[in-house]
Short mmCIF file of C-alpha atoms in Angstrom, two decimals:
data_model
loop_
_atom_site.label_atom_id
_atom_site.label_comp_id
_atom_site.label_asym_id
_atom_site.label_seq_id
_atom_site.Cartn_x
_atom_site.Cartn_y
_atom_site.Cartn_z
CA MET B 607 4.73 -99.88 99.83
CA TRP B 608 7.23 -96.29 100.02
CA ASN B 609 11.25 -96.71 100.67
CA ASN B 610 12.82 -95.29 104.20
CA VAL B 611 15.94 -94.57 102.07
CA ASN B 612 16.13 -90.96 101.22
CA TYR B 613 17.65 -90.22 98.14
CA VAL B 614 21.19 -87.83 98.38
CA ARG B 615 21.15 -84.99 96.11
CA PRO B 616 25.11 -82.85 95.23
CA LYS B 617 25.99 -80.03 97.71
CA ALA B 618 24.96 -76.95 95.61
CA PHE B 619 21.21 -78.13 96.71
CA GLY B 620 22.33 -77.22 100.35
CA ILE B 621 21.83 -80.43 101.80
CA VAL B 622 22.08 -80.71 105.89
CA PHE B 623 22.01 -84.43 106.23
CA VAL B 624 21.57 -84.91 110.79
CA GLY B 625 21.22 -89.20 111.46
CA ILE B 626 25.18 -91.08 111.37
CA ASN B 627 25.86 -94.74 110.28
CA PHE B 628 25.18 -94.64 106.46
CA CYS B 629 26.70 -94.47 103.24
CA VAL B 630 26.05 -91.68 100.60
CA PRO B 631 25.83 -93.50 97.47
CA LYS B 632 26.33 -92.63 93.44
CA ARG B 633 23.75 -90.87 92.10
CA SER B 634 23.58 -94.24 89.90
CA CYS B 635 23.00 -96.76 93.01
CA PHE B 636 20.55 -94.76 94.08
CA GLY B 637 16.25 -94.28 92.77
CA LEU B 638 14.33 -92.24 93.87
CA GLY B 639 13.37 -93.32 97.00
CA ARG B 640 14.62 -97.06 97.28
CA VAL B 641 18.12 -99.14 96.75
CA SER B 642 19.30 -100.07 92.59
CA ARG B 643 19.45 -104.00 92.94
CA ASN B 644 21.59 -103.29 89.38
CA ASN B 645 24.69 -102.15 90.49
CA SER B 646 27.21 -103.79 92.71
CA ASN B 647 29.17 -101.85 94.43
CA CYS B 648 25.68 -101.32 96.44
CA SER B 649 23.19 -103.77 96.37
CA ASN B 650 25.31 -105.91 98.31
CA ARG B 651 24.79 -103.15 101.07
CA ALA B 652 22.86 -103.10 104.03
CA TYR B 653 20.34 -100.07 105.27
CA THR B 654 19.19 -100.45 108.76
CA THR B 655 20.07 -96.66 109.64
CA GLN B 656 17.14 -94.82 108.79
CA ASN B 657 18.51 -91.66 106.63
CA TYR B 658 16.61 -88.26 107.95
CA PHE B 659 17.92 -85.25 106.21
CA ARG B 660 16.76 -81.40 104.77
CA GLU B 661 16.83 -79.52 102.41
CA GLU B 662 15.86 -75.94 100.70
CA VAL B 663 13.54 -76.45 98.05
CA ARG B 664 14.70 -76.28 94.75
CA LYS B 665 14.12 -73.24 92.49
CA GLU B 666 15.34 -75.09 88.98
CA PRO B 667 14.98 -78.28 87.14
CA PRO B 668 15.68 -80.42 86.78
CA TRP B 669 12.21 -81.75 89.23
CA ARG B 670 11.09 -85.32 91.02
CA VAL B 671 8.04 -85.72 89.79
CA LEU B 672 5.23 -87.94 90.74
CA PHE B 673 2.90 -88.82 87.79
CA PHE B 674 -0.45 -89.94 87.96
CA GLY B 675 -3.12 -91.56 85.20
CA THR B 676 -4.93 -93.61 83.85
CA ASP B 677 -5.04 -93.82 80.09
CA GLU B 678 -4.03 -93.14 76.59
CA PHE B 679 -4.22 -89.21 76.81
CA ALA B 680 -1.83 -89.25 79.86
CA VAL B 681 0.66 -91.51 78.70
CA GLN B 682 1.64 -89.32 75.39
CA SER B 683 2.48 -86.61 78.96
CA LEU B 684 4.46 -88.87 80.56
CA ARG B 685 6.07 -90.42 77.20
CA SER B 686 7.26 -86.64 77.62
CA LEU B 687 8.65 -86.30 81.21
CA THR B 688 9.98 -89.46 81.19
CA ALA B 689 12.11 -88.31 78.24
CA SER B 690 12.95 -85.46 79.74
CA ARG B 691 15.28 -87.37 82.45
CA HIS B 692 17.65 -88.13 79.50
CA ASP B 693 17.95 -85.06 77.97
CA CYS B 694 21.34 -83.62 79.08
CA SER B 695 21.12 -80.58 77.04
CA ASP B 696 17.97 -79.55 78.81
CA LYS B 697 17.28 -81.63 81.07
CA ILE B 698 13.42 -81.01 82.68
CA VAL B 699 12.79 -83.96 85.45
CA GLU B 700 15.77 -86.08 87.55
CA SER B 701 13.59 -88.70 88.59
CA LEU B 702 10.30 -90.15 88.06
CA GLU B 703 7.59 -92.17 89.54
CA VAL B 704 3.73 -92.73 88.18
CA VAL B 705 0.69 -93.89 91.14
CA THR B 706 -2.22 -95.63 88.47
CA LEU B 707 -5.08 -97.53 89.92
CA GLY B 708 -4.68 -101.40 90.09
CA LYS B 709 -6.09 -102.52 86.63
CA ASP B 710 -4.08 -102.82 83.85
CA LEU B 711 -4.03 -99.56 81.99
CA PRO B 712 -1.64 -97.42 79.54
CA VAL B 713 -0.23 -95.73 81.75
CA ARG B 714 0.55 -98.66 84.38
CA ARG B 715 1.77 -100.02 80.61
CA PHE B 716 4.22 -97.84 79.54
CA ALA B 717 5.48 -97.87 82.87
CA ASN B 718 5.99 -101.21 83.17
CA ASP B 719 7.26 -100.90 79.40
CA ASN B 720 10.34 -97.83 80.91
CA LYS B 721 10.89 -99.05 84.30
CA LEU B 722 9.50 -96.81 85.97
CA VAL B 723 8.42 -97.58 89.92
CA VAL B 724 4.57 -97.85 90.10
CA HIS B 725 2.29 -97.11 92.86
CA ASP B 726 -0.90 -98.42 93.44
CA TRP B 727 -3.22 -96.12 94.03
CA PRO B 728 -4.24 -95.01 96.69
CA GLN B 729 -1.35 -96.54 98.45
CA VAL B 730 0.20 -93.02 98.03
CA SER B 731 2.61 -91.16 101.01
CA PRO B 732 5.73 -89.64 99.22
CA HIS B 733 7.00 -87.98 102.16
CA GLY B 734 9.16 -84.95 100.31
CA ARG B 735 10.40 -87.04 98.14
CA PHE B 736 8.80 -84.61 94.68
CA ASP B 737 9.12 -81.20 93.80
CA VAL B 738 5.65 -81.70 92.24
CA GLY B 739 2.99 -83.66 90.79
CA VAL B 740 1.49 -84.55 88.04
CA VAL B 741 -2.04 -85.58 87.60
CA VAL B 742 -3.18 -86.30 83.44
CA SER B 743 -7.19 -87.79 83.18
CA PHE B 744 -6.82 -89.80 86.31
CA GLY B 745 -10.12 -89.01 87.87
CA CYS B 746 -9.24 -89.70 91.51
CA LEU B 747 -10.19 -86.15 94.01
CA LEU B 748 -6.80 -86.18 95.73
CA ARG B 749 -6.64 -84.78 99.31
CA GLU B 750 -5.41 -82.32 100.23
CA SER B 751 -2.58 -83.44 102.86
CA LEU B 752 -1.24 -85.10 99.95
CA ILE B 753 -1.50 -82.18 98.03
CA ARG B 754 0.62 -79.83 100.72
CA GLN B 755 3.18 -82.90 100.73
CA PHE B 756 4.55 -81.18 97.22
CA PRO B 757 6.29 -78.12 97.15
CA TYR B 758 5.05 -76.42 93.82
CA GLY B 759 2.02 -78.43 94.24
CA ILE B 760 0.32 -81.16 92.01
CA LEU B 761 -0.88 -79.99 88.24
CA ASN B 762 -3.10 -80.89 85.58
CA VAL B 763 -2.96 -81.49 82.34
CA HIS B 764 -6.83 -79.97 81.30
CA PRO B 765 -8.09 -80.79 77.47
CA SER B 766 -10.23 -77.75 77.73
CA LEU B 767 -9.43 -74.09 77.47
CA LEU B 768 -11.15 -73.77 81.24
CA PRO B 769 -13.02 -72.60 82.25
CA ARG B 770 -15.22 -73.67 79.74
CA TRP B 771 -15.79 -78.30 80.18
CA ARG B 772 -14.62 -78.67 83.79
CA GLY B 773 -15.27 -82.33 84.67
CA PRO B 774 -13.28 -85.23 83.43
CA ALA B 775 -15.22 -85.70 79.61
CA PRO B 776 -14.56 -82.66 77.99
CA VAL B 777 -12.78 -83.52 75.18
CA PHE B 778 -16.64 -85.40 74.56
CA HIS B 779 -17.95 -82.18 74.53
CA THR B 780 -15.99 -80.75 72.98
CA VAL B 781 -16.98 -82.50 70.01
CA LEU B 782 -20.86 -82.94 71.22
CA HIS B 783 -21.47 -79.22 71.51
CA GLY B 784 -19.72 -78.26 67.82
CA ASP B 785 -17.21 -76.70 69.29
CA THR B 786 -14.27 -74.59 66.96
CA THR B 787 -11.78 -73.53 69.21
CA THR B 788 -10.86 -75.53 72.10
CA GLY B 789 -6.91 -75.75 73.81
CA VAL B 790 -4.90 -77.24 76.20
CA THR B 791 -5.05 -75.70 79.68
CA ILE B 792 -1.64 -76.16 82.72
CA MET B 793 -3.81 -75.86 85.82
CA GLN B 794 -2.70 -75.94 89.30
CA ILE B 795 -5.74 -78.48 91.57
CA ARG B 796 -6.55 -77.25 94.38
CA PRO B 797 -8.49 -80.07 97.18
CA LYS B 798 -12.43 -80.50 97.32
CA ARG B 799 -12.83 -79.59 93.19
CA PHE B 800 -11.99 -80.47 90.43
CA ASP B 801 -10.65 -78.23 87.41
CA VAL B 802 -10.93 -75.15 89.78
CA GLY B 803 -7.50 -73.72 90.18
CA PRO B 804 -5.09 -71.16 88.89
CA ILE B 805 -4.14 -71.16 84.90
CA LEU B 806 -0.14 -71.17 84.70
CA ASN B 807 -0.46 -72.11 80.80
CA GLN B 808 -2.84 -72.26 78.15
CA GLU B 809 -2.81 -72.43 74.60
CA ILE B 810 -4.97 -72.30 71.91
CA TYR B 811 -6.57 -75.19 69.20
CA GLN B 812 -8.77 -74.86 66.25
CA VAL B 813 -11.10 -78.00 66.48
CA PRO B 814 -10.27 -79.37 62.59
CA GLU B 815 -13.68 -80.32 60.43
CA GLN B 816 -15.73 -83.69 60.89
CA SER B 817 -13.07 -84.70 63.93
CA THR B 818 -13.73 -87.29 66.11
CA ALA B 819 -13.60 -87.07 69.86
CA ASP B 820 -10.76 -89.92 69.39
CA GLN B 821 -9.06 -88.23 66.88
CA LEU B 822 -8.88 -84.65 68.90
CA GLY B 823 -7.94 -86.67 72.27
CA ALA B 824 -5.01 -87.37 70.24
CA ASN B 825 -4.02 -83.81 68.98
CA LEU B 826 -4.78 -82.33 73.00
CA SER B 827 -2.60 -84.61 74.27
CA ALA B 828 0.59 -84.42 71.99
CA MET B 829 -0.32 -80.37 72.87
CA GLY B 830 -0.86 -81.13 76.43
CA ALA B 831 2.79 -83.33 77.11
CA ARG B 832 4.40 -80.14 74.87
CA LEU B 833 2.44 -77.84 77.34
CA LEU B 834 3.57 -79.53 80.73
CA ILE B 835 8.13 -79.53 79.62
CA ASP B 836 7.37 -76.07 78.74
CA THR B 837 5.90 -74.92 81.98
CA LEU B 838 7.44 -77.06 84.37
CA LYS B 839 11.26 -75.11 82.45
CA ASN B 840 10.20 -72.30 84.83
CA LEU B 841 7.69 -73.39 87.01
CA PRO B 842 8.54 -71.47 89.73
CA GLU B 843 7.54 -68.21 87.82
CA ARG B 844 4.49 -69.77 86.20
CA ILE B 845 3.59 -70.26 89.59
CA ALA B 846 4.42 -66.99 90.43
CA ASN B 847 2.32 -65.47 87.46
CA GLY B 848 -1.10 -67.85 87.99
CA ARG B 849 -3.99 -66.16 86.90
CA GLU B 850 -7.17 -67.53 89.00
CA GLN B 851 -10.21 -68.25 86.68
CA SER B 852 -13.17 -67.03 84.81
CA LYS B 853 -15.88 -66.69 86.75
CA GLU B 854 -18.17 -66.01 83.16
CA GLY B 855 -18.48 -68.96 81.19
CA VAL B 856 -18.27 -71.76 83.57
CA THR B 857 -19.03 -75.21 81.58
CA MET B 858 -19.51 -78.85 83.44
CA ALA B 859 -17.98 -81.83 81.11
CA PRO B 860 -19.78 -85.22 83.10
CA LYS B 861 -18.75 -88.62 81.90
CA ILE B 862 -20.16 -90.11 78.68
CA SER B 863 -23.73 -92.35 79.25
CA THR B 864 -25.50 -94.26 77.08
CA ASP B 865 -28.53 -92.41 77.99
CA MET B 866 -26.62 -89.52 75.67
CA SER B 867 -27.20 -91.80 72.88
CA TRP B 868 -30.30 -92.02 72.40
CA VAL B 869 -31.61 -90.02 69.56
CA VAL B 870 -33.74 -87.89 69.29
CA TRP B 871 -35.16 -87.68 65.78
CA GLU B 872 -38.06 -85.35 65.79
CA GLU B 873 -35.61 -82.77 67.77
CA GLN B 874 -31.90 -83.75 65.90
CA THR B 875 -30.48 -81.59 63.23
CA CYS B 876 -28.40 -83.55 60.62
CA ASP B 877 -25.61 -81.62 62.71
CA HIS B 878 -25.91 -82.62 65.68
CA ILE B 879 -26.86 -86.25 65.32
CA SER B 880 -23.41 -86.42 63.49
CA CYS B 881 -21.73 -84.57 66.71
CA LEU B 882 -22.52 -86.74 69.01
CA PHE B 883 -21.73 -89.83 66.28
CA ARG B 884 -18.34 -88.62 66.42
CA ALA B 885 -18.17 -87.53 69.88
CA ILE B 886 -19.18 -91.68 71.09
CA GLY B 887 -19.73 -93.27 68.13
CA SER B 888 -16.29 -94.69 68.76
CA ARG B 889 -17.19 -96.03 72.40
CA ILE B 890 -21.02 -95.95 72.81
CA PRO B 891 -22.71 -96.20 69.58
CA LEU B 892 -26.66 -94.44 69.06
CA ARG B 893 -29.51 -96.20 69.62
CA THR B 894 -32.87 -96.30 68.68
CA PHE B 895 -36.57 -98.24 68.89
CA TRP B 896 -37.92 -100.08 65.95
CA MET B 897 -40.62 -102.18 66.63
CA GLY B 898 -40.42 -102.31 70.79
CA ASP B 899 -36.79 -103.67 70.72
CA VAL B 900 -33.09 -101.64 70.58
CA ILE B 901 -31.33 -100.84 67.58
CA LYS B 902 -27.57 -99.55 67.99
CA LEU B 903 -26.96 -97.65 65.00
CA LEU B 904 -23.41 -97.97 63.04
CA ASP B 905 -21.23 -96.37 60.39
CA PHE B 906 -22.44 -93.46 60.35
CA VAL B 907 -22.21 -91.86 56.74
CA GLY B 908 -23.87 -88.59 57.61
CA LYS B 909 -25.93 -86.63 56.03
CA VAL B 910 -27.25 -87.53 52.31
CA ASN B 911 -29.52 -85.66 50.23
CA VAL B 912 -32.80 -87.76 49.01
CA SER B 913 -35.03 -86.68 46.59
CA GLU B 914 -37.93 -84.91 46.79
CA SER B 915 -40.24 -87.75 45.67
CA GLU B 916 -38.44 -90.76 47.89
CA GLY B 917 -39.13 -88.27 50.91
CA LYS B 918 -42.26 -87.59 49.98
CA ASP B 919 -44.54 -87.48 53.46
CA ALA B 920 -42.00 -88.95 55.22
CA VAL B 921 -41.88 -87.31 58.93
CA PRO B 922 -38.94 -88.05 61.64
CA GLY B 923 -38.11 -91.71 62.24
CA SER B 924 -39.13 -92.51 59.01
CA ILE B 925 -36.66 -95.18 56.55
CA ARG B 926 -35.12 -95.83 53.84
CA TYR B 927 -32.70 -98.28 51.76
CA GLN B 928 -30.90 -96.38 49.39
CA LYS B 929 -29.32 -99.32 47.30
CA GLU B 930 -26.91 -97.62 45.22
CA SER B 931 -24.89 -96.33 48.44
CA ASN B 932 -26.07 -99.72 50.29
CA THR B 933 -26.96 -97.54 53.23
CA VAL B 934 -30.04 -97.24 55.80
CA LEU B 935 -31.61 -93.63 55.72
CA VAL B 936 -33.45 -91.72 58.53
CA ARG B 937 -35.17 -89.11 58.87
CA CYS B 938 -34.46 -86.36 61.16
CA LYS B 939 -35.65 -82.94 62.14
CA ASP B 940 -34.02 -80.85 58.79
CA GLY B 941 -32.65 -83.88 56.94
CA TRP B 942 -31.90 -87.30 56.52
CA VAL B 943 -28.88 -89.17 58.02
CA GLY B 944 -27.47 -92.58 56.71
CA PHE B 945 -25.71 -95.57 58.73
CA ARG B 946 -23.92 -98.39 56.41
CA ALA B 947 -24.51 -101.60 59.50
CA LEU B 948 -26.96 -102.04 62.10
CA LEU B 949 -26.83 -104.12 65.33
CA LEU B 950 -30.12 -106.22 66.25
CA ARG B 951 -29.09 -108.95 67.76
CA LYS B 952 -25.84 -109.65 65.68
CA ARG B 953 -24.53 -106.71 63.57
CA LEU B 954 -26.43 -106.30 60.09
CA SER B 955 -25.22 -104.12 56.68
CA ALA B 956 -28.57 -102.29 55.25
CA ALA B 957 -28.55 -104.30 52.67
CA ASP B 958 -28.77 -107.32 55.29
CA PHE B 959 -31.72 -104.66 57.24
CA TYR B 960 -33.33 -104.26 54.03
CA ASN B 961 -33.60 -107.49 52.51
CA GLY B 962 -34.53 -109.70 55.68
CA TYR B 963 -36.92 -106.68 58.17
CA LEU B 964 -38.10 -103.88 55.81
CA HIS B 965 -38.08 -105.43 51.73
CA PRO B 966 -42.58 -106.40 52.99
CA TYR B 967 -43.31 -103.15 53.94
CA PHE B 968 -42.21 -101.95 50.80
CA VAL B 969 -43.96 -103.64 48.36
CA LYS B 970 -47.02 -103.58 50.18
CA THR B 971 -49.70 -100.33 50.95
CA SER B 972 -47.68 -97.13 51.64
CA THR B 973 -49.58 -97.04 54.50
CA LEU B 974 -47.99 -100.33 56.68
CA GLN B 975 -44.77 -98.06 54.91
CA HIS B 976 -45.43 -95.49 57.38
CA GLN B 977 -46.73 -97.67 60.42
CA HIS B 978 -44.12 -100.36 60.59
CA CYS B 979 -41.02 -98.31 58.94
CA LEU B 980 -40.39 -95.44 61.34
CA PHE B 981 -37.30 -95.97 64.25
CA GLN B 982 -38.95 -94.74 67.20
CA SER B 983 -37.40 -91.97 69.41
CA LYS B 984 -37.19 -93.54 73.51
CA SER B 985 -39.57 -90.71 74.79
CA THR B 986 -41.87 -91.84 71.18
CA GLN B 987 -40.99 -95.28 72.84
CA ALA B 988 -42.44 -95.13 76.77
CA GLU B 989 -45.28 -92.60 75.60
CA GLU B 990 -46.26 -95.71 73.38
CA HIS B 991 -45.84 -98.30 76.88
CA ALA B 992 -47.66 -95.08 78.81
CA THR B 993 -51.13 -95.70 77.18
CA GLY B 994 -50.47 -99.34 76.11
CA ARG B 995 -50.31 -98.98 72.27
CA SER B 996 -47.39 -101.35 71.15
CA LEU B 997 -46.01 -102.20 67.72
CA PRO B 998 -45.76 -106.09 66.02
CA HIS B 999 -42.88 -108.26 67.26
CA GLN B 1000 -39.94 -107.82 64.49
CA ASN B 1001 -39.27 -111.49 63.95
CA LYS B 1002 -42.93 -111.34 62.24
CA LEU B 1003 -41.35 -109.14 59.68
CA LYS B 1004 -39.13 -112.28 57.97
CA ASN B 1005 -40.06 -113.43 55.21
#
């Protein structure tokens, strides 16, 4: 998929040509490694002879960049690189092409909209056509032979203060663990392992209170794009002064999964549940068991104050309905948290859940209340199955 026609650059870069029977077009006639179809002066010429050239490594911008990325976080850096090609006063990027996965992903859509050449991973063979690679939220380990094809290696925009939160989901784990400080690191990648290369640039960011992973990711993507351009402005110096990561304070940030979404009412505090919801709630709903079935907890409202009389004798997992705020309240380790909607076969408002399922037990004895108005953690549910105990199916609760 890569073309054998090489880009011709000014003599200032010290190009030495070997071979015959090729034309030297204007800069506008050639894209990187391919013939432009939009210039009538060049588009009809036949290039039957491969052009071979040797050139010195560039020592300053503008750079020829190959970008690797997939999602919205990566788009922000790609957007800044794209804009830099057109900045006549401070041009950082001369040419730009994109490598992404074979799906309809945000990076692919942006590249197509901006008429950037797109290559499908893993069909990549740069052959010295680029000065530096940039990888942002790509998720694939790049082989050593590929990294070595770039004179300045491959840079990574990573949304954490490495070595904290190495791995594919640093933003989610920053929110999940309640970190108050994070940042962005520009590092030079090494083969075989993720996020272990030397740090070229790094900036601290204070995490806003109650920030979700989506909100934090958007802020860090903008910071990362700016820091990337800053690094490329004096790339050789940044690489020469790169520092190895500390062996202290290393933490891992594995991918988020459904297993992380189970609430443990007996162990998790109001703050823990808030962090969990803000970290993964927009992608994976929080889950619990009720009477043997899975309930998904939606529209989290945070910690809720409950009067002593209303919360009397409540154990972790106890459920109450607060009419004035139309909220289902659940007791956790150190207090009560609220949800305004739930998913039980279909989406239900807090009022719908109370009227259709909980109300029968609030008009009966307290013993039945405590038995049936209770959410169960996954471990508790598994224990009941192991001991052979079971609760009646929730369909029996309907009026």
